[in-house]
mmCIF file of C-alpha atoms in Angstrom:
data_model
loop_
_atom_site.group_PDB
_atom_site.id
_atom_site.type_symbol
_atom_site.label_atom_id
_atom_site.label_comp_id
_atom_site.label_asym_id
_atom_site.label_seq_id
_atom_site.Cartn_x
_atom_site.Cartn_y
_atom_site.Cartn_z
ATOM 1 C CA MET A 1 195.063 147.866 34.271
ATOM 2 C CA VAL A 2 195.388 145.628 31.147
ATOM 3 C CA ILE A 3 191.741 145.087 31.110
ATOM 4 C CA SER A 4 191.492 149.174 30.675
ATOM 5 C CA LYS A 5 193.444 149.414 28.345
ATOM 6 C CA SER A 6 191.781 146.819 25.992
ATOM 7 C CA LEU A 7 188.548 147.905 26.336
ATOM 8 C CA HIS A 8 189.435 151.667 25.888
ATOM 9 C CA LYS A 9 191.100 150.190 22.668
ATOM 10 C CA GLY A 10 187.478 148.310 22.145
ATOM 11 C CA TYR A 11 185.520 151.827 22.121
ATOM 12 C CA LYS A 12 188.140 152.888 19.974
ATOM 13 C CA ILE A 13 187.692 150.456 17.270
ATOM 14 C CA ALA A 14 183.876 150.102 17.381
ATOM 15 C CA LEU A 15 184.622 154.278 16.381
ATOM 16 C CA CYS A 16 187.019 153.691 13.937
ATOM 17 C CA ILE A 17 184.572 150.407 12.195
ATOM 18 C CA SER A 18 181.835 152.767 12.392
ATOM 19 C CA ALA A 19 183.613 155.699 10.757
ATOM 20 C CA PHE A 20 185.550 153.807 8.049
ATOM 21 C CA PHE A 21 182.538 151.648 6.811
ATOM 22 C CA VAL A 22 180.751 155.050 6.500
ATOM 23 C CA VAL A 23 183.699 156.725 4.528
ATOM 24 C CA LEU A 24 183.806 153.588 2.185
ATOM 25 C CA VAL A 25 179.794 153.493 1.747
ATOM 26 C CA THR A 26 179.717 157.361 0.953
ATOM 27 C CA ILE A 27 182.824 157.086 -1.463
ATOM 28 C CA HIS A 28 181.190 153.904 -3.001
ATOM 29 C CA ILE A 29 177.882 156.087 -3.748
ATOM 30 C CA ILE A 30 180.093 158.750 -5.442
ATOM 31 C CA ALA A 31 182.303 156.511 -7.329
ATOM 32 C CA LYS A 32 178.647 154.624 -8.607
ATOM 33 C CA GLU A 33 177.955 158.033 -9.902
ATOM 34 C CA GLY A 34 174.879 157.387 -7.794
ATOM 35 C CA LEU A 35 174.576 161.151 -7.380
ATOM 36 C CA HIS A 36 172.316 160.435 -10.081
ATOM 37 C CA PHE A 37 169.383 159.250 -7.799
ATOM 38 C CA PHE A 38 169.729 162.272 -5.487
ATOM 39 C CA ASN A 39 165.921 163.063 -4.300
ATOM 40 C CA LEU A 40 164.796 164.550 -0.852
ATOM 41 C CA ASN A 41 160.887 164.532 -2.318
ATOM 42 C CA LEU A 42 159.634 161.482 0.081
ATOM 43 C CA SER A 43 156.634 160.865 -2.492
ATOM 44 C CA LYS A 44 158.938 160.018 -5.211
ATOM 45 C CA VAL A 45 160.979 158.001 -3.124
ATOM 46 C CA TYR A 46 159.374 154.261 -5.252
ATOM 47 C CA GLU A 47 160.519 156.182 -8.394
ATOM 48 C CA PHE A 48 163.907 155.925 -7.573
ATOM 49 C CA ARG A 49 165.044 152.878 -5.277
ATOM 50 C CA ARG A 50 165.252 150.007 -8.078
ATOM 51 C CA ALA A 51 167.501 152.022 -10.401
ATOM 52 C CA SER A 52 169.337 153.125 -6.839
ATOM 53 C CA ALA A 53 169.471 150.186 -5.418
ATOM 54 C CA GLN A 54 170.786 148.241 -8.860
ATOM 55 C CA THR A 55 173.732 150.641 -9.152
ATOM 56 C CA VAL A 56 174.703 151.124 -5.408
ATOM 57 C CA ALA A 57 173.402 148.049 -3.801
ATOM 58 C CA GLN A 58 174.965 145.298 -5.714
ATOM 59 C CA GLY A 59 177.159 142.657 -4.017
ATOM 60 C CA PHE A 60 178.474 143.164 -0.512
ATOM 61 C CA PHE A 61 177.018 146.171 -0.505
ATOM 62 C CA ALA A 62 173.918 145.598 -0.817
ATOM 63 C CA TYR A 63 174.560 144.265 2.980
ATOM 64 C CA LEU A 64 177.206 146.968 3.708
ATOM 65 C CA ASN A 65 174.647 149.997 3.027
ATOM 66 C CA ASN A 66 172.275 148.628 5.427
ATOM 67 C CA TRP A 67 174.628 148.030 8.271
ATOM 68 C CA VAL A 68 176.059 151.739 7.548
ATOM 69 C CA PHE A 69 172.215 153.733 7.257
ATOM 70 C CA LYS A 70 170.814 151.903 10.382
ATOM 71 C CA VAL A 71 174.028 150.599 12.289
ATOM 72 C CA PHE A 72 177.362 152.158 11.810
ATOM 73 C CA ASN A 73 176.114 155.541 11.445
ATOM 74 C CA MET A 74 173.377 155.767 13.827
ATOM 75 C CA PHE A 75 176.275 154.664 16.443
ATOM 76 C CA LEU A 76 178.355 157.574 15.419
ATOM 77 C CA LEU A 77 175.186 160.096 16.025
ATOM 78 C CA THR A 78 174.558 158.056 19.482
ATOM 79 C CA TRP A 79 178.511 158.697 20.384
ATOM 80 C CA ALA A 80 178.487 162.134 19.714
ATOM 81 C CA LEU A 81 174.981 162.746 21.265
ATOM 82 C CA TYR A 82 176.600 161.165 24.366
ATOM 83 C CA LYS A 83 180.049 163.155 24.059
ATOM 84 C CA ASN A 84 177.941 166.171 23.144
ATOM 85 C CA LYS A 85 180.163 166.776 19.985
ATOM 86 C CA LYS A 86 177.710 169.420 17.812
ATOM 87 C CA ILE A 87 180.111 169.403 15.017
ATOM 88 C CA PHE A 88 179.779 165.402 14.964
ATOM 89 C CA ILE A 89 175.859 165.582 15.476
ATOM 90 C CA ILE A 90 175.370 167.536 12.483
ATOM 91 C CA ILE A 91 177.706 165.484 10.229
ATOM 92 C CA SER A 92 175.739 162.412 10.853
ATOM 93 C CA LEU A 93 172.923 163.730 10.469
ATOM 94 C CA LEU A 94 173.758 165.115 7.048
ATOM 95 C CA LEU A 95 175.308 161.990 5.836
ATOM 96 C CA GLN A 96 172.250 160.308 6.708
ATOM 97 C CA VAL A 97 169.717 162.797 4.599
ATOM 98 C CA PHE A 98 172.414 162.057 1.755
ATOM 99 C CA PHE A 99 171.845 158.618 2.493
ATOM 100 C CA PHE A 100 168.268 158.625 2.300
ATOM 101 C CA ALA A 101 168.262 160.654 -0.863
ATOM 102 C CA ILE A 102 170.161 157.882 -2.216
ATOM 103 C CA SER A 103 169.016 155.103 -0.766
ATOM 104 C CA ALA A 104 164.911 156.216 -1.119
ATOM 105 C CA HIS A 105 164.117 154.535 1.863
ATOM 106 C CA LYS A 106 162.213 156.320 4.187
ATOM 107 C CA SER A 107 163.449 154.577 7.117
ATOM 108 C CA VAL A 108 166.676 155.859 6.886
ATOM 109 C CA LEU A 109 165.704 159.292 6.906
ATOM 110 C CA PHE A 110 163.423 158.876 10.291
ATOM 111 C CA SER A 111 166.359 156.834 11.700
ATOM 112 C CA PRO A 112 167.903 159.946 13.299
ATOM 113 C CA ILE A 113 164.286 160.956 14.484
ATOM 114 C CA LEU A 114 164.014 158.056 16.377
ATOM 115 C CA ILE A 115 166.971 158.006 17.695
ATOM 116 C CA LEU A 116 166.633 161.875 19.216
ATOM 117 C CA LEU A 117 163.276 160.970 20.634
ATOM 118 C CA ILE A 118 164.849 158.236 23.113
ATOM 119 C CA ARG A 119 167.486 160.468 24.106
ATOM 120 C CA TYR A 120 164.773 163.393 24.919
ATOM 121 C CA ILE A 121 162.398 160.978 26.556
ATOM 122 C CA SER A 122 165.047 159.182 28.266
ATOM 123 C CA SER A 123 165.880 162.314 29.954
ATOM 124 C CA LYS A 124 162.327 163.165 31.084
ATOM 125 C CA LYS A 125 161.429 161.234 34.585
ATOM 126 C CA GLN A 126 158.024 159.987 33.103
ATOM 127 C CA LEU A 127 159.500 158.230 30.251
ATOM 128 C CA PRO A 128 156.381 155.029 30.067
ATOM 129 C CA VAL A 129 154.331 157.995 29.573
ATOM 130 C CA LEU A 130 155.915 160.209 27.202
ATOM 131 C CA PHE A 131 156.038 157.696 24.571
ATOM 132 C CA PRO A 132 152.167 157.171 24.150
ATOM 133 C CA PHE A 133 151.784 161.029 24.601
ATOM 134 C CA PHE A 134 154.426 161.726 21.061
ATOM 135 C CA TYR A 135 152.925 158.842 19.158
ATOM 136 C CA LEU A 136 149.235 160.025 19.645
ATOM 137 C CA THR A 137 150.501 163.801 19.441
ATOM 138 C CA GLY A 138 152.404 162.826 16.212
ATOM 139 C CA ILE A 139 148.487 161.005 15.111
ATOM 140 C CA GLY A 140 146.315 164.013 15.800
ATOM 141 C CA CYS A 141 149.349 166.337 13.923
ATOM 142 C CA SER A 142 149.022 163.536 10.522
ATOM 143 C CA LEU A 143 144.892 163.916 11.072
ATOM 144 C CA ASN A 144 144.812 167.580 11.183
ATOM 145 C CA ILE A 145 147.066 167.824 7.815
ATOM 146 C CA PHE A 146 144.607 165.382 6.403
ATOM 147 C CA LEU A 147 141.872 167.730 7.099
ATOM 148 C CA LEU A 148 143.199 171.040 6.623
ATOM 149 C CA PHE A 149 145.508 170.038 3.372
ATOM 150 C CA ASN A 150 144.278 167.158 2.563
ATOM 151 C CA ASN A 151 147.409 165.178 2.664
ATOM 152 C CA ILE A 152 146.952 161.668 3.777
ATOM 153 C CA TRP A 153 150.915 160.554 3.531
ATOM 154 C CA PRO A 154 151.600 161.712 7.089
ATOM 155 C CA LEU A 155 148.486 159.695 8.491
ATOM 156 C CA SER A 156 149.293 156.694 6.502
ATOM 157 C CA LEU A 157 152.715 156.466 7.555
ATOM 158 C CA ILE A 158 152.267 157.041 11.255
ATOM 159 C CA VAL A 159 149.251 154.997 12.003
ATOM 160 C CA ARG A 160 148.716 152.970 8.390
ATOM 161 C CA ARG A 161 152.214 151.754 8.076
ATOM 162 C CA ALA A 162 153.215 151.555 11.298
ATOM 163 C CA LEU A 163 150.150 149.650 13.180
ATOM 164 C CA PHE A 164 148.247 148.068 10.617
ATOM 165 C CA VAL A 165 149.805 146.963 7.356
ATOM 166 C CA PRO A 166 152.286 144.789 9.767
ATOM 167 C CA ALA A 167 149.399 143.365 11.944
ATOM 168 C CA PHE A 168 148.113 142.719 8.334
ATOM 169 C CA LEU A 169 150.898 141.344 6.968
ATOM 170 C CA ASN A 170 151.675 138.837 9.809
ATOM 171 C CA PHE A 171 147.527 137.848 9.492
ATOM 172 C CA LYS A 172 147.929 137.056 5.669
ATOM 173 C CA TYR A 173 151.384 134.783 6.342
ATOM 174 C CA TYR A 174 149.077 132.937 8.557
ATOM 175 C CA LEU A 175 146.543 132.610 6.131
ATOM 176 C CA PHE A 176 149.080 131.511 3.318
ATOM 177 C CA PHE A 177 151.652 129.034 5.376
ATOM 178 C CA GLN A 178 148.062 127.591 7.290
ATOM 179 C CA ASN A 179 147.337 126.041 3.906
ATOM 180 C CA ASN A 180 150.488 125.408 2.243
ATOM 181 C CA PRO A 181 154.127 124.262 2.645
ATOM 182 C CA LEU A 182 155.919 125.759 5.668
ATOM 183 C CA ILE A 183 159.749 126.716 4.282
ATOM 184 C CA TYR A 184 161.821 125.334 7.234
ATOM 185 C CA PHE A 185 164.268 127.741 6.574
ATOM 186 C CA SER A 186 164.799 126.822 3.047
ATOM 187 C CA ASN A 187 165.073 130.576 2.028
ATOM 188 C CA SER A 188 168.225 130.390 3.634
ATOM 189 C CA VAL A 189 171.791 131.166 2.107
ATOM 190 C CA PHE A 190 173.394 128.159 3.916
ATOM 191 C CA ILE A 191 170.132 126.204 4.465
ATOM 192 C CA LYS A 192 168.327 126.178 1.046
ATOM 193 C CA ARG A 193 171.527 123.598 0.203
ATOM 194 C CA LEU A 194 170.318 121.223 2.765
ATOM 195 C CA ILE A 195 166.261 121.706 2.372
ATOM 196 C CA HIS A 196 164.422 121.841 -0.498
ATOM 197 C CA TYR A 197 162.816 125.326 -1.155
ATOM 198 C CA PRO A 198 158.956 124.470 -2.373
ATOM 199 C CA TYR A 199 158.673 127.840 -3.870
ATOM 200 C CA ASP A 200 159.790 129.907 -6.981
ATOM 201 C CA ILE A 201 160.110 132.790 -5.881
ATOM 202 C CA PRO A 202 160.752 135.036 -2.368
ATOM 203 C CA VAL A 203 157.939 134.378 0.522
ATOM 204 C CA PRO A 204 157.774 138.674 0.476
ATOM 205 C CA LEU A 205 156.513 138.681 -3.144
ATOM 206 C CA LEU A 206 154.643 134.800 -2.848
ATOM 207 C CA ILE A 207 152.290 136.724 -0.409
ATOM 208 C CA SER A 208 152.152 140.110 -2.269
ATOM 209 C CA GLU A 209 150.317 137.658 -5.198
ATOM 210 C CA PHE A 210 148.564 136.385 -2.319
ATOM 211 C CA ILE A 211 146.788 139.114 -0.983
ATOM 212 C CA GLY A 212 146.631 140.832 -4.856
ATOM 213 C CA HIS A 213 149.484 142.930 -4.443
ATOM 214 C CA ASN A 214 151.833 144.641 -7.159
ATOM 215 C CA PRO A 215 153.550 140.841 -7.996
ATOM 216 C CA GLU A 216 156.556 142.918 -7.727
ATOM 217 C CA SER A 217 156.296 144.477 -4.694
ATOM 218 C CA TRP A 218 157.511 143.059 -1.573
ATOM 219 C CA ALA A 219 154.865 142.157 1.247
ATOM 220 C CA ASN A 220 157.711 141.997 4.456
ATOM 221 C CA THR A 221 156.645 141.399 7.532
ATOM 222 C CA GLY A 222 157.861 140.861 11.224
ATOM 223 C CA PHE A 223 158.927 138.387 13.042
ATOM 224 C CA LEU A 224 155.371 136.893 14.048
ATOM 225 C CA GLY A 225 154.801 135.907 10.530
ATOM 226 C CA ALA A 226 158.335 134.881 9.642
ATOM 227 C CA GLY A 227 158.512 132.674 12.698
ATOM 228 C CA TYR A 228 155.175 131.151 11.606
ATOM 229 C CA ALA A 229 156.433 130.495 7.781
ATOM 230 C CA GLN A 230 158.957 128.644 9.197
ATOM 231 C CA LEU A 231 158.069 126.481 11.631
ATOM 232 C CA SER A 232 154.585 127.143 12.025
ATOM 233 C CA TYR A 233 153.867 127.938 15.820
ATOM 234 C CA LEU A 234 156.546 126.772 16.885
ATOM 235 C CA GLY A 235 158.726 129.144 14.896
ATOM 236 C CA ILE A 236 156.684 131.783 16.649
ATOM 237 C CA ILE A 237 157.614 130.894 20.139
ATOM 238 C CA VAL A 238 161.283 130.074 19.098
ATOM 239 C CA TYR A 239 161.491 133.661 17.747
ATOM 240 C CA SER A 240 159.966 134.953 20.737
ATOM 241 C CA VAL A 241 162.226 132.935 23.299
ATOM 242 C CA LEU A 242 165.244 134.047 20.836
ATOM 243 C CA ILE A 243 164.520 137.594 21.003
ATOM 244 C CA GLY A 244 163.572 137.517 24.756
ATOM 245 C CA PHE A 245 167.651 136.516 24.995
ATOM 246 C CA ILE A 246 168.584 139.066 22.758
ATOM 247 C CA LEU A 247 167.174 141.975 24.619
ATOM 248 C CA ARG A 248 168.448 140.323 28.200
ATOM 249 C CA ILE A 249 171.728 140.374 26.147
ATOM 250 C CA VAL A 250 171.506 143.866 25.437
ATOM 251 C CA ASN A 251 169.543 145.353 28.918
ATOM 252 C CA ASN A 252 173.132 143.480 30.434
ATOM 253 C CA SER A 253 175.513 145.261 28.296
ATOM 254 C CA THR A 254 173.540 148.646 28.825
ATOM 255 C CA LYS A 255 173.829 148.583 32.817
ATOM 256 C CA THR A 256 176.926 150.382 32.928
ATOM 257 C CA TYR A 257 176.166 153.405 30.819
ATOM 258 C CA PRO A 258 172.440 155.374 30.379
ATOM 259 C CA PHE A 259 169.665 153.332 29.037
ATOM 260 C CA TRP A 260 169.318 155.409 25.703
ATOM 261 C CA VAL A 261 173.010 154.722 24.851
ATOM 262 C CA GLY A 262 172.364 151.189 24.433
ATOM 263 C CA SER A 263 168.356 151.638 23.185
ATOM 264 C CA SER A 264 169.370 153.934 20.609
ATOM 265 C CA LEU A 265 172.089 151.156 19.226
ATOM 266 C CA ILE A 266 169.659 148.367 18.810
ATOM 267 C CA ALA A 267 166.517 150.552 17.905
ATOM 268 C CA ILE A 268 166.278 150.625 14.060
ATOM 269 C CA PRO A 269 167.335 146.871 13.621
ATOM 270 C CA ILE A 270 164.496 145.629 16.396
ATOM 271 C CA PHE A 271 162.319 147.706 15.134
ATOM 272 C CA SER A 272 163.056 145.914 11.927
ATOM 273 C CA VAL A 273 162.457 142.541 13.596
ATOM 274 C CA PHE A 274 159.050 143.427 14.807
ATOM 275 C CA THR A 275 157.447 145.269 11.938
ATOM 276 C CA SER A 276 159.368 144.402 8.149
ATOM 277 C CA SER A 277 161.975 141.333 8.437
ATOM 278 C CA ASP A 278 162.517 137.994 10.017
ATOM 279 C CA LEU A 279 164.509 137.602 12.886
ATOM 280 C CA THR A 280 167.702 136.020 10.852
ATOM 281 C CA THR A 281 167.185 138.737 8.307
ATOM 282 C CA GLY A 282 167.161 141.416 11.190
ATOM 283 C CA LEU A 283 170.490 139.911 12.977
ATOM 284 C CA LEU A 284 172.501 139.907 9.411
ATOM 285 C CA THR A 285 171.104 142.340 7.033
ATOM 286 C CA HIS A 286 169.815 144.684 9.055
ATOM 287 C CA GLY A 287 172.933 144.976 11.474
ATOM 288 C CA LEU A 288 171.058 143.679 15.287
ATOM 289 C CA ALA A 289 173.656 141.244 15.671
ATOM 290 C CA LEU A 290 176.719 144.315 14.660
ATOM 291 C CA GLY A 291 175.063 146.598 17.119
ATOM 292 C CA ILE A 292 174.982 143.726 19.829
ATOM 293 C CA PHE A 293 178.495 143.910 19.151
ATOM 294 C CA LEU A 294 179.272 147.887 19.010
ATOM 295 C CA LEU A 295 177.590 147.293 22.828
ATOM 296 C CA TRP A 296 179.535 144.529 23.811
ATOM 297 C CA LEU A 297 182.966 146.858 22.338
ATOM 298 C CA ILE A 298 182.176 150.118 24.269
ATOM 299 C CA LYS A 299 180.206 148.849 27.260
ATOM 300 C CA THR A 300 182.721 149.086 30.346
ATOM 301 C CA ASN A 301 184.686 152.094 28.288
ATOM 302 C CA ILE A 302 181.660 154.313 28.706
ATOM 303 C CA ALA A 303 181.401 153.092 32.127
ATOM 304 C CA LYS A 304 184.378 154.021 32.956
ATOM 305 C CA SER A 305 184.200 157.610 31.391
ATOM 306 C CA THR A 306 181.078 158.159 33.527
#
């Protein structure tokens, strides 16, 4: 009885923590006059992103905003879907659109779409077939949009940005650090006091200059390129083992409730780790560690409710 009671409180704690920080970030955005940057035009996000970040994403909120956009609000959406609370589903979706309009990050807008897709596909028996089917359908629709309306943006997002850009950047990281000093985690806030960072600018800006892009653009890559930048091939191996260990923890935590619930909570941070962030950045900045913590809080209580 004592264990059951504490786990029930754990589930409530997860909801309360998520709701509290979602409300806090919303109030912070309004208080900082972030509404001046409200924009729903996907083609203009780069015009607003930097100014918005300088206003509403300074200090601790640079981290907290990410956690709210990618973990806390997505947890509330997942909970609402699981409990079939339609009003909370709508509120969570509207909040996510609001967060996108202020932050000017397209990933914020598409995060709930990924969760809704996971929820839908998980209810079907042909799970291994549906994922590639939907992706190929998206490519086909994007290609038709390009051919009919000469609009390359959907095709660029679904094909170029999702498939080619991560692979291209991983290879450029490999080329650069094959002939230049490795980082050895000296770009970390904690390690840089012990190990000298060998460059004058952050690694993503360094790689952007190396490939001849805008020197102010950030060439972020996933764990393969980032792992090589840290420890060469050993970094790739270590990161791969750690990610496998993390996924094993998540898998063990989701045995007592529907697979899609656990998948939804870590889908966005995991996607970042595979495509656009170092593993350490994914765990902290992108909220993967928080997602695992929320899974731990809710796992047995959900099993009890089912």
